[in-house]
Amino acid sequence: AQSVTQPDIHITVSEGASLELRCNYSYGATPYLFWYVQSPGQGLQLLLKYFSGDTLVQGIKGFEAEFKRSQSSFNLRKPSVHWSDAAEYFCAVGGRAGNNRKLIWGLGTSLAVNP
Amino acid sequence: GAGVSQSPSNKVTEKGKDVELRCDPISGHTALYWYRQRLGQGLEFLIYFQGNSAPDKSGLPSDRFSAERTGESVSTLTIQRTQQEDSAVYLCASSLGSGDFEQYFGPGTRLTVT
């Protein structure tokens, strides 16, 4: 079955600390992978995406993610967190087969940042 | 503005009333999605339109929920006989029908059923 797991429901980090948010997926084909961010009172915004090529992808706001096929993971990282990064983060996966472009979503990780 | 727009932004309705939520996708996007997000929860897929294909309605929680889309433009999500558990933010997203899957989200409609 196709699924996305974000093992951490809630994470708290100190401002300036590094961050890694985990995402594991189960998908039968080579996936398209996405990270979205939802800031308080804001809409969902795409942080970064992986389709092919370099497995380390750079996104907006200083975020990056690495696709590891062997581990079925697409973890999101940031070397130094800012207070404005406090938000909900969603991982999503889609497939290349057929015409169905529905994404499968994780349940999200809520990030709190301590000053 | 070329983004996805939704209306109304907020809707308060009494239990048992019908509501209609509207989504205007990005021009040229053939795929359109509706999601529900309850307070503090993740995205719950409701329905997906792709061009002229039959919509994927697999996420609609009950027959009180329905959605329509006119061609590749506006979509309306209708909830009949609203219940308190329908209170949530309803999000609409659109994407290109070919190429990548990137979804562009609207700001959502916050529905409160009293």
PDB file of C-alpha atoms in Angstrom:
ATOM      1  CA  ALA A   1       0.000   0.000   0.000  1.00  0.00           C
ATOM      2  CA  GLN A   2       1.158   3.497  -0.742  1.00  0.00           C
ATOM      3  CA  SER A   3       1.834   5.577   2.330  1.00  0.00           C
ATOM      4  CA  VAL A   4       3.882   8.383   3.795  1.00  0.00           C
ATOM      5  CA  THR A   5       5.050   8.352   7.392  1.00  0.00           C
ATOM      6  CA  GLN A   6       6.300  11.314   9.317  1.00  0.00           C
ATOM      7  CA  PRO A   7       7.397   9.663  12.552  1.00  0.00           C
ATOM      8  CA  ASP A   8       7.690  12.854  14.557  1.00  0.00           C
ATOM      9  CA  ILE A   9       4.407  14.513  15.369  1.00  0.00           C
ATOM     10  CA  HIS A  10       6.033  17.410  17.179  1.00  0.00           C
ATOM     11  CA  ILE A  11       9.606  18.663  17.390  1.00  0.00           C
ATOM     12  CA  THR A  12      11.063  21.526  19.398  1.00  0.00           C
ATOM     13  CA  VAL A  13      14.457  22.989  18.606  1.00  0.00           C
ATOM     14  CA  SER A  14      16.363  26.035  19.757  1.00  0.00           C
ATOM     15  CA  GLU A  15      16.917  28.898  17.396  1.00  0.00           C
ATOM     16  CA  GLY A  16      20.210  28.437  15.588  1.00  0.00           C
ATOM     17  CA  ALA A  17      20.212  24.670  16.041  1.00  0.00           C
ATOM     18  CA  SER A  18      20.144  22.254  13.142  1.00  0.00           C
ATOM     19  CA  LEU A  19      16.957  20.514  12.119  1.00  0.00           C
ATOM     20  CA  GLU A  20      16.044  17.231  10.496  1.00  0.00           C
ATOM     21  CA  LEU A  21      12.454  16.206   9.841  1.00  0.00           C
ATOM     22  CA  ARG A  22      11.936  12.626   8.837  1.00  0.00           C
ATOM     23  CA  CYS A  23       9.809  11.300   6.020  1.00  0.00           C
ATOM     24  CA  ASN A  24       9.510   7.667   4.979  1.00  0.00           C
ATOM     25  CA  TYR A  25       7.390   6.471   2.129  1.00  0.00           C
ATOM     26  CA  SER A  26       6.061   3.257   0.677  1.00  0.00           C
ATOM     27  CA  TYR A  27       5.527   3.448  -3.044  1.00  0.00           C
ATOM     28  CA  GLY A  28       5.635   0.899  -5.832  1.00  0.00           C
ATOM     29  CA  ALA A  29       7.377   3.044  -8.402  1.00  0.00           C
ATOM     30  CA  THR A  30       9.998   5.740  -8.499  1.00  0.00           C
ATOM     31  CA  PRO A  31       8.348   8.569  -6.623  1.00  0.00           C
ATOM     32  CA  TYR A  32       8.048  12.258  -6.942  1.00  0.00           C
ATOM     33  CA  LEU A  33       8.664  13.713  -3.469  1.00  0.00           C
ATOM     34  CA  PHE A  34       7.637  16.998  -1.919  1.00  0.00           C
ATOM     35  CA  TRP A  35       7.916  18.983   1.275  1.00  0.00           C
ATOM     36  CA  TYR A  36       5.358  21.657   2.010  1.00  0.00           C
ATOM     37  CA  VAL A  37       5.224  24.120   4.881  1.00  0.00           C
ATOM     38  CA  GLN A  38       2.140  25.600   6.506  1.00  0.00           C
ATOM     39  CA  SER A  39       2.867  28.579   8.707  1.00  0.00           C
ATOM     40  CA  PRO A  40       0.280  29.706  11.268  1.00  0.00           C
ATOM     41  CA  GLY A  41      -2.611  31.312   9.438  1.00  0.00           C
ATOM     42  CA  GLN A  42      -0.933  30.771   6.083  1.00  0.00           C
ATOM     43  CA  GLY A  43      -1.574  28.544   3.144  1.00  0.00           C
ATOM     44  CA  LEU A  44       0.543  25.578   2.147  1.00  0.00           C
ATOM     45  CA  GLN A  45       3.745  26.513   0.389  1.00  0.00           C
ATOM     46  CA  LEU A  46       6.105  24.251  -1.490  1.00  0.00           C
ATOM     47  CA  LEU A  47       9.561  24.084   0.111  1.00  0.00           C
ATOM     48  CA  LEU A  48      11.229  21.729  -2.338  1.00  0.00           C
ATOM     49  CA  LYS A  49      10.655  18.756  -4.589  1.00  0.00           C
ATOM     50  CA  TYR A  50      12.528  15.793  -6.012  1.00  0.00           C
ATOM     51  CA  PHE A  51      11.828  14.320  -9.429  1.00  0.00           C
ATOM     52  CA  SER A  52      15.092  12.892 -10.666  1.00  0.00           C
ATOM     53  CA  GLY A  53      18.801  13.563 -10.828  1.00  0.00           C
ATOM     54  CA  ASP A  54      20.761  14.811  -7.873  1.00  0.00           C
ATOM     55  CA  THR A  55      19.363  13.223  -4.753  1.00  0.00           C
ATOM     56  CA  LEU A  56      20.156  16.274  -2.641  1.00  0.00           C
ATOM     57  CA  VAL A  57      17.718  19.025  -3.472  1.00  0.00           C
ATOM     58  CA  GLN A  58      17.759  22.606  -2.349  1.00  0.00           C
ATOM     59  CA  GLY A  59      14.649  24.515  -1.533  1.00  0.00           C
ATOM     60  CA  ILE A  60      13.508  27.866  -0.332  1.00  0.00           C
ATOM     61  CA  LYS A  61      14.292  29.386   3.063  1.00  0.00           C
ATOM     62  CA  GLY A  62      17.573  27.491   3.340  1.00  0.00           C
ATOM     63  CA  PHE A  63      16.000  24.013   3.450  1.00  0.00           C
ATOM     64  CA  GLU A  64      17.328  20.948   1.731  1.00  0.00           C
ATOM     65  CA  ALA A  65      16.257  17.326   1.495  1.00  0.00           C
ATOM     66  CA  GLU A  66      17.966  14.130   0.473  1.00  0.00           C
ATOM     67  CA  PHE A  67      16.283  11.283  -1.370  1.00  0.00           C
ATOM     68  CA  LYS A  68      17.616   7.922  -0.200  1.00  0.00           C
ATOM     69  CA  ARG A  69      16.078   5.188  -2.312  1.00  0.00           C
ATOM     70  CA  SER A  70      17.564   2.380  -0.223  1.00  0.00           C
ATOM     71  CA  GLN A  71      15.922   3.759   2.899  1.00  0.00           C
ATOM     72  CA  SER A  72      12.722   5.001   1.226  1.00  0.00           C
ATOM     73  CA  SER A  73      13.319   8.313   2.898  1.00  0.00           C
ATOM     74  CA  PHE A  74      13.224  11.969   2.019  1.00  0.00           C
ATOM     75  CA  ASN A  75      14.332  13.822   5.146  1.00  0.00           C
ATOM     76  CA  LEU A  76      14.204  17.580   5.358  1.00  0.00           C
ATOM     77  CA  ARG A  77      17.133  19.468   6.848  1.00  0.00           C
ATOM     78  CA  LYS A  78      18.168  22.951   7.750  1.00  0.00           C
ATOM     79  CA  PRO A  79      21.559  23.805   9.271  1.00  0.00           C
ATOM     80  CA  SER A  80      20.356  26.704  11.421  1.00  0.00           C
ATOM     81  CA  VAL A  81      16.741  27.187  12.367  1.00  0.00           C
ATOM     82  CA  HIS A  82      15.142  30.618  12.628  1.00  0.00           C
ATOM     83  CA  TRP A  83      12.194  31.478  14.836  1.00  0.00           C
ATOM     84  CA  SER A  84      10.128  32.090  11.694  1.00  0.00           C
ATOM     85  CA  ASP A  85      10.521  28.437  10.745  1.00  0.00           C
ATOM     86  CA  ALA A  86       7.982  27.451  13.393  1.00  0.00           C
ATOM     87  CA  ALA A  87       5.247  25.827  11.330  1.00  0.00           C
ATOM     88  CA  GLU A  88       3.690  22.554  10.246  1.00  0.00           C
ATOM     89  CA  TYR A  89       5.676  20.548   7.705  1.00  0.00           C
ATOM     90  CA  PHE A  90       4.133  18.009   5.368  1.00  0.00           C
ATOM     91  CA  CYS A  91       5.836  15.395   3.239  1.00  0.00           C
ATOM     92  CA  ALA A  92       4.032  14.074   0.143  1.00  0.00           C
ATOM     93  CA  VAL A  93       4.694  11.490  -2.565  1.00  0.00           C
ATOM     94  CA  GLY A  94       3.311  10.989  -6.048  1.00  0.00           C
ATOM     95  CA  GLY A  95       3.885   8.461  -8.792  1.00  0.00           C
ATOM     96  CA  ARG A  96       4.867   8.527 -12.418  1.00  0.00           C
ATOM     97  CA  ALA A  97       2.629   5.738 -13.668  1.00  0.00           C
ATOM     98  CA  GLY A  98      -0.585   6.554 -15.406  1.00  0.00           C
ATOM     99  CA  ASN A  99      -2.457   9.790 -15.390  1.00  0.00           C
ATOM    100  CA  ASN A 100      -3.339   9.959 -11.713  1.00  0.00           C
ATOM    101  CA  ARG A 101      -1.598  12.882 -10.133  1.00  0.00           C
ATOM    102  CA  LYS A 102      -2.996  12.519  -6.651  1.00  0.00           C
ATOM    103  CA  LEU A 103      -0.403  12.986  -3.936  1.00  0.00           C
ATOM    104  CA  ILE A 104      -0.214  10.898  -0.807  1.00  0.00           C
ATOM    105  CA  TRP A 105       0.370  13.030   2.272  1.00  0.00           C
ATOM    106  CA  GLY A 106       1.984  12.461   5.604  1.00  0.00           C
ATOM    107  CA  LEU A 107       0.219  13.634   8.745  1.00  0.00           C
ATOM    108  CA  GLY A 108       2.689  16.438   9.304  1.00  0.00           C
ATOM    109  CA  THR A 109       5.327  17.429  11.829  1.00  0.00           C
ATOM    110  CA  SER A 110       4.765  20.470  13.978  1.00  0.00           C
ATOM    111  CA  LEU A 111       7.955  22.438  14.578  1.00  0.00           C
ATOM    112  CA  ALA A 112       8.359  24.773  17.537  1.00  0.00           C
ATOM    113  CA  VAL A 113      11.412  27.008  17.864  1.00  0.00           C
ATOM    114  CA  ASN A 114      12.670  28.173  21.243  1.00  0.00           C
ATOM    115  CA  PRO A 115      14.408  31.532  21.410  1.00  0.00           C
TER     116      PRO A 115
ATOM    117  CA  GLY B   1      -2.960  37.501  -9.005  1.00  0.00           C
ATOM    118  CA  ALA B   2      -2.354  34.205 -10.718  1.00  0.00           C
ATOM    119  CA  GLY B   3      -2.725  31.973  -7.688  1.00  0.00           C
ATOM    120  CA  VAL B   4      -5.508  29.676  -6.566  1.00  0.00           C
ATOM    121  CA  SER B   5      -8.374  31.574  -5.009  1.00  0.00           C
ATOM    122  CA  GLN B   6     -11.127  30.324  -2.751  1.00  0.00           C
ATOM    123  CA  SER B   7     -14.324  31.850  -1.511  1.00  0.00           C
ATOM    124  CA  PRO B   8     -15.624  32.546   0.961  1.00  0.00           C
ATOM    125  CA  SER B   9     -12.618  32.763   3.259  1.00  0.00           C
ATOM    126  CA  ASN B  10     -14.841  32.109   6.248  1.00  0.00           C
ATOM    127  CA  LYS B  11     -18.265  30.564   6.499  1.00  0.00           C
ATOM    128  CA  VAL B  12     -20.386  30.086   9.586  1.00  0.00           C
ATOM    129  CA  THR B  13     -23.504  28.022   9.117  1.00  0.00           C
ATOM    130  CA  GLU B  14     -26.101  26.324  11.237  1.00  0.00           C
ATOM    131  CA  LYS B  15     -26.254  22.596  11.529  1.00  0.00           C
ATOM    132  CA  GLY B  16     -28.457  21.138   8.817  1.00  0.00           C
ATOM    133  CA  LYS B  17     -27.873  23.893   6.262  1.00  0.00           C
ATOM    134  CA  ASP B  18     -26.193  23.366   2.920  1.00  0.00           C
ATOM    135  CA  VAL B  19     -23.000  25.202   1.999  1.00  0.00           C
ATOM    136  CA  GLU B  20     -21.118  25.782  -1.226  1.00  0.00           C
ATOM    137  CA  LEU B  21     -17.408  26.454  -1.334  1.00  0.00           C
ATOM    138  CA  ARG B  22     -15.765  27.778  -4.464  1.00  0.00           C
ATOM    139  CA  CYS B  23     -12.304  27.307  -5.930  1.00  0.00           C
ATOM    140  CA  ASP B  24     -10.739  29.128  -8.859  1.00  0.00           C
ATOM    141  CA  PRO B  25      -7.621  27.265  -9.986  1.00  0.00           C
ATOM    142  CA  ILE B  26      -4.624  28.681 -11.731  1.00  0.00           C
ATOM    143  CA  SER B  27      -5.369  29.221 -15.399  1.00  0.00           C
ATOM    144  CA  GLY B  28      -4.147  26.307 -17.483  1.00  0.00           C
ATOM    145  CA  HIS B  29      -4.087  23.844 -14.602  1.00  0.00           C
ATOM    146  CA  THR B  30      -6.082  20.816 -15.573  1.00  0.00           C
ATOM    147  CA  ALA B  31      -5.895  19.069 -12.215  1.00  0.00           C
ATOM    148  CA  LEU B  32      -7.834  20.283  -9.199  1.00  0.00           C
ATOM    149  CA  TYR B  33      -7.951  18.854  -5.691  1.00  0.00           C
ATOM    150  CA  TRP B  34     -10.077  19.392  -2.603  1.00  0.00           C
ATOM    151  CA  TYR B  35      -8.794  18.623   0.879  1.00  0.00           C
ATOM    152  CA  ARG B  36     -10.185  18.947   4.373  1.00  0.00           C
ATOM    153  CA  GLN B  37      -8.002  19.927   7.284  1.00  0.00           C
ATOM    154  CA  ARG B  38      -9.452  19.671  10.745  1.00  0.00           C
ATOM    155  CA  LEU B  39      -7.900  21.717  13.514  1.00  0.00           C
ATOM    156  CA  GLY B  40      -4.410  20.497  14.245  1.00  0.00           C
ATOM    157  CA  GLN B  41      -4.679  17.665  11.746  1.00  0.00           C
ATOM    158  CA  GLY B  42      -3.120  16.771   8.418  1.00  0.00           C
ATOM    159  CA  LEU B  43      -4.612  16.981   4.971  1.00  0.00           C
ATOM    160  CA  GLU B  44      -7.553  14.714   4.227  1.00  0.00           C
ATOM    161  CA  PHE B  45      -8.011  14.113   0.520  1.00  0.00           C
ATOM    162  CA  LEU B  46     -11.587  14.579  -0.671  1.00  0.00           C
ATOM    163  CA  ILE B  47     -11.773  14.636  -4.471  1.00  0.00           C
ATOM    164  CA  TYR B  48      -9.558  15.081  -7.541  1.00  0.00           C
ATOM    165  CA  PHE B  49     -10.476  16.332 -11.001  1.00  0.00           C
ATOM    166  CA  GLN B  50      -8.190  15.738 -13.982  1.00  0.00           C
ATOM    167  CA  GLY B  51      -9.252  17.278 -17.262  1.00  0.00           C
ATOM    168  CA  ASN B  52     -12.266  15.536 -18.728  1.00  0.00           C
ATOM    169  CA  SER B  53     -11.664  12.279 -16.870  1.00  0.00           C
ATOM    170  CA  ALA B  54     -14.092  11.004 -14.281  1.00  0.00           C
ATOM    171  CA  PRO B  55     -13.198  12.562 -10.937  1.00  0.00           C
ATOM    172  CA  ASP B  56     -11.585  10.527  -8.190  1.00  0.00           C
ATOM    173  CA  LYS B  57     -14.176  10.768  -5.432  1.00  0.00           C
ATOM    174  CA  SER B  58     -12.587   8.177  -3.197  1.00  0.00           C
ATOM    175  CA  GLY B  59     -12.003  10.618  -0.349  1.00  0.00           C
ATOM    176  CA  LEU B  60     -15.500  12.014   0.039  1.00  0.00           C
ATOM    177  CA  PRO B  61     -16.565  11.068   3.581  1.00  0.00           C
ATOM    178  CA  SER B  62     -20.285  10.726   2.915  1.00  0.00           C
ATOM    179  CA  ASP B  63     -22.950  11.290   0.301  1.00  0.00           C
ATOM    180  CA  ARG B  64     -23.569  14.700   1.840  1.00  0.00           C
ATOM    181  CA  PHE B  65     -20.391  15.828   0.097  1.00  0.00           C
ATOM    182  CA  SER B  66     -20.245  16.463  -3.633  1.00  0.00           C
ATOM    183  CA  ALA B  67     -18.153  18.534  -5.995  1.00  0.00           C
ATOM    184  CA  GLU B  68     -18.375  19.755  -9.535  1.00  0.00           C
ATOM    185  CA  ARG B  69     -15.961  21.306 -11.931  1.00  0.00           C
ATOM    186  CA  THR B  70     -16.818  23.169 -15.079  1.00  0.00           C
ATOM    187  CA  GLY B  71     -14.303  22.184 -17.727  1.00  0.00           C
ATOM    188  CA  GLU B  72     -10.879  23.134 -16.496  1.00  0.00           C
ATOM    189  CA  SER B  73     -12.007  26.097 -14.457  1.00  0.00           C
ATOM    190  CA  VAL B  74     -14.032  26.758 -11.353  1.00  0.00           C
ATOM    191  CA  SER B  75     -14.934  24.010  -8.911  1.00  0.00           C
ATOM    192  CA  THR B  76     -17.634  23.991  -6.257  1.00  0.00           C
ATOM    193  CA  LEU B  77     -17.639  21.753  -3.193  1.00  0.00           C
ATOM    194  CA  THR B  78     -21.106  21.304  -1.720  1.00  0.00           C
ATOM    195  CA  ILE B  79     -21.859  19.978   1.721  1.00  0.00           C
ATOM    196  CA  GLN B  80     -25.488  19.184   2.365  1.00  0.00           C
ATOM    197  CA  ARG B  81     -27.135  19.026   5.767  1.00  0.00           C
ATOM    198  CA  THR B  82     -23.969  20.173   7.499  1.00  0.00           C
ATOM    199  CA  GLN B  83     -22.924  18.584  10.765  1.00  0.00           C
ATOM    200  CA  GLN B  84     -20.660  19.949  13.464  1.00  0.00           C
ATOM    201  CA  GLU B  85     -17.963  17.452  12.500  1.00  0.00           C
ATOM    202  CA  ASP B  86     -17.808  19.151   9.097  1.00  0.00           C
ATOM    203  CA  SER B  87     -16.162  22.153  10.749  1.00  0.00           C
ATOM    204  CA  ALA B  88     -12.704  22.429   9.212  1.00  0.00           C
ATOM    205  CA  VAL B  89     -10.621  24.346   6.727  1.00  0.00           C
ATOM    206  CA  TYR B  90     -11.328  23.241   3.182  1.00  0.00           C
ATOM    207  CA  LEU B  91      -8.336  23.606   0.919  1.00  0.00           C
ATOM    208  CA  CYS B  92      -8.266  23.616  -2.846  1.00  0.00           C
ATOM    209  CA  ALA B  93      -5.158  23.015  -4.941  1.00  0.00           C
ATOM    210  CA  SER B  94      -4.450  22.865  -8.641  1.00  0.00           C
ATOM    211  CA  SER B  95      -1.619  21.499 -10.739  1.00  0.00           C
ATOM    212  CA  LEU B  96      -0.598  21.061 -14.333  1.00  0.00           C
ATOM    213  CA  GLY B  97      -2.113  17.976 -15.942  1.00  0.00           C
ATOM    214  CA  SER B  98       1.232  16.867 -17.291  1.00  0.00           C
ATOM    215  CA  GLY B  99       4.794  16.967 -16.137  1.00  0.00           C
ATOM    216  CA  ASP B 100       5.283  17.346 -12.430  1.00  0.00           C
ATOM    217  CA  PHE B 101       2.844  16.942  -9.592  1.00  0.00           C
ATOM    218  CA  GLU B 102       3.454  20.197  -7.824  1.00  0.00           C
ATOM    219  CA  GLN B 103       0.236  21.396  -6.248  1.00  0.00           C
ATOM    220  CA  TYR B 104      -0.494  25.046  -5.686  1.00  0.00           C
ATOM    221  CA  PHE B 105      -2.799  25.717  -2.780  1.00  0.00           C
ATOM    222  CA  GLY B 106      -5.420  28.313  -2.174  1.00  0.00           C
ATOM    223  CA  PRO B 107      -5.811  30.040   1.188  1.00  0.00           C
ATOM    224  CA  GLY B 108      -8.690  27.817   2.210  1.00  0.00           C
ATOM    225  CA  THR B 109     -12.226  28.292   3.449  1.00  0.00           C
ATOM    226  CA  ARG B 110     -12.755  28.008   7.175  1.00  0.00           C
ATOM    227  CA  LEU B 111     -16.120  26.390   7.766  1.00  0.00           C
ATOM    228  CA  THR B 112     -17.744  26.534  11.174  1.00  0.00           C
ATOM    229  CA  VAL B 113     -20.948  24.631  11.768  1.00  0.00           C
ATOM    230  CA  THR B 114     -22.813  25.780  14.876  1.00  0.00           C
TER     231      THR B 114
END
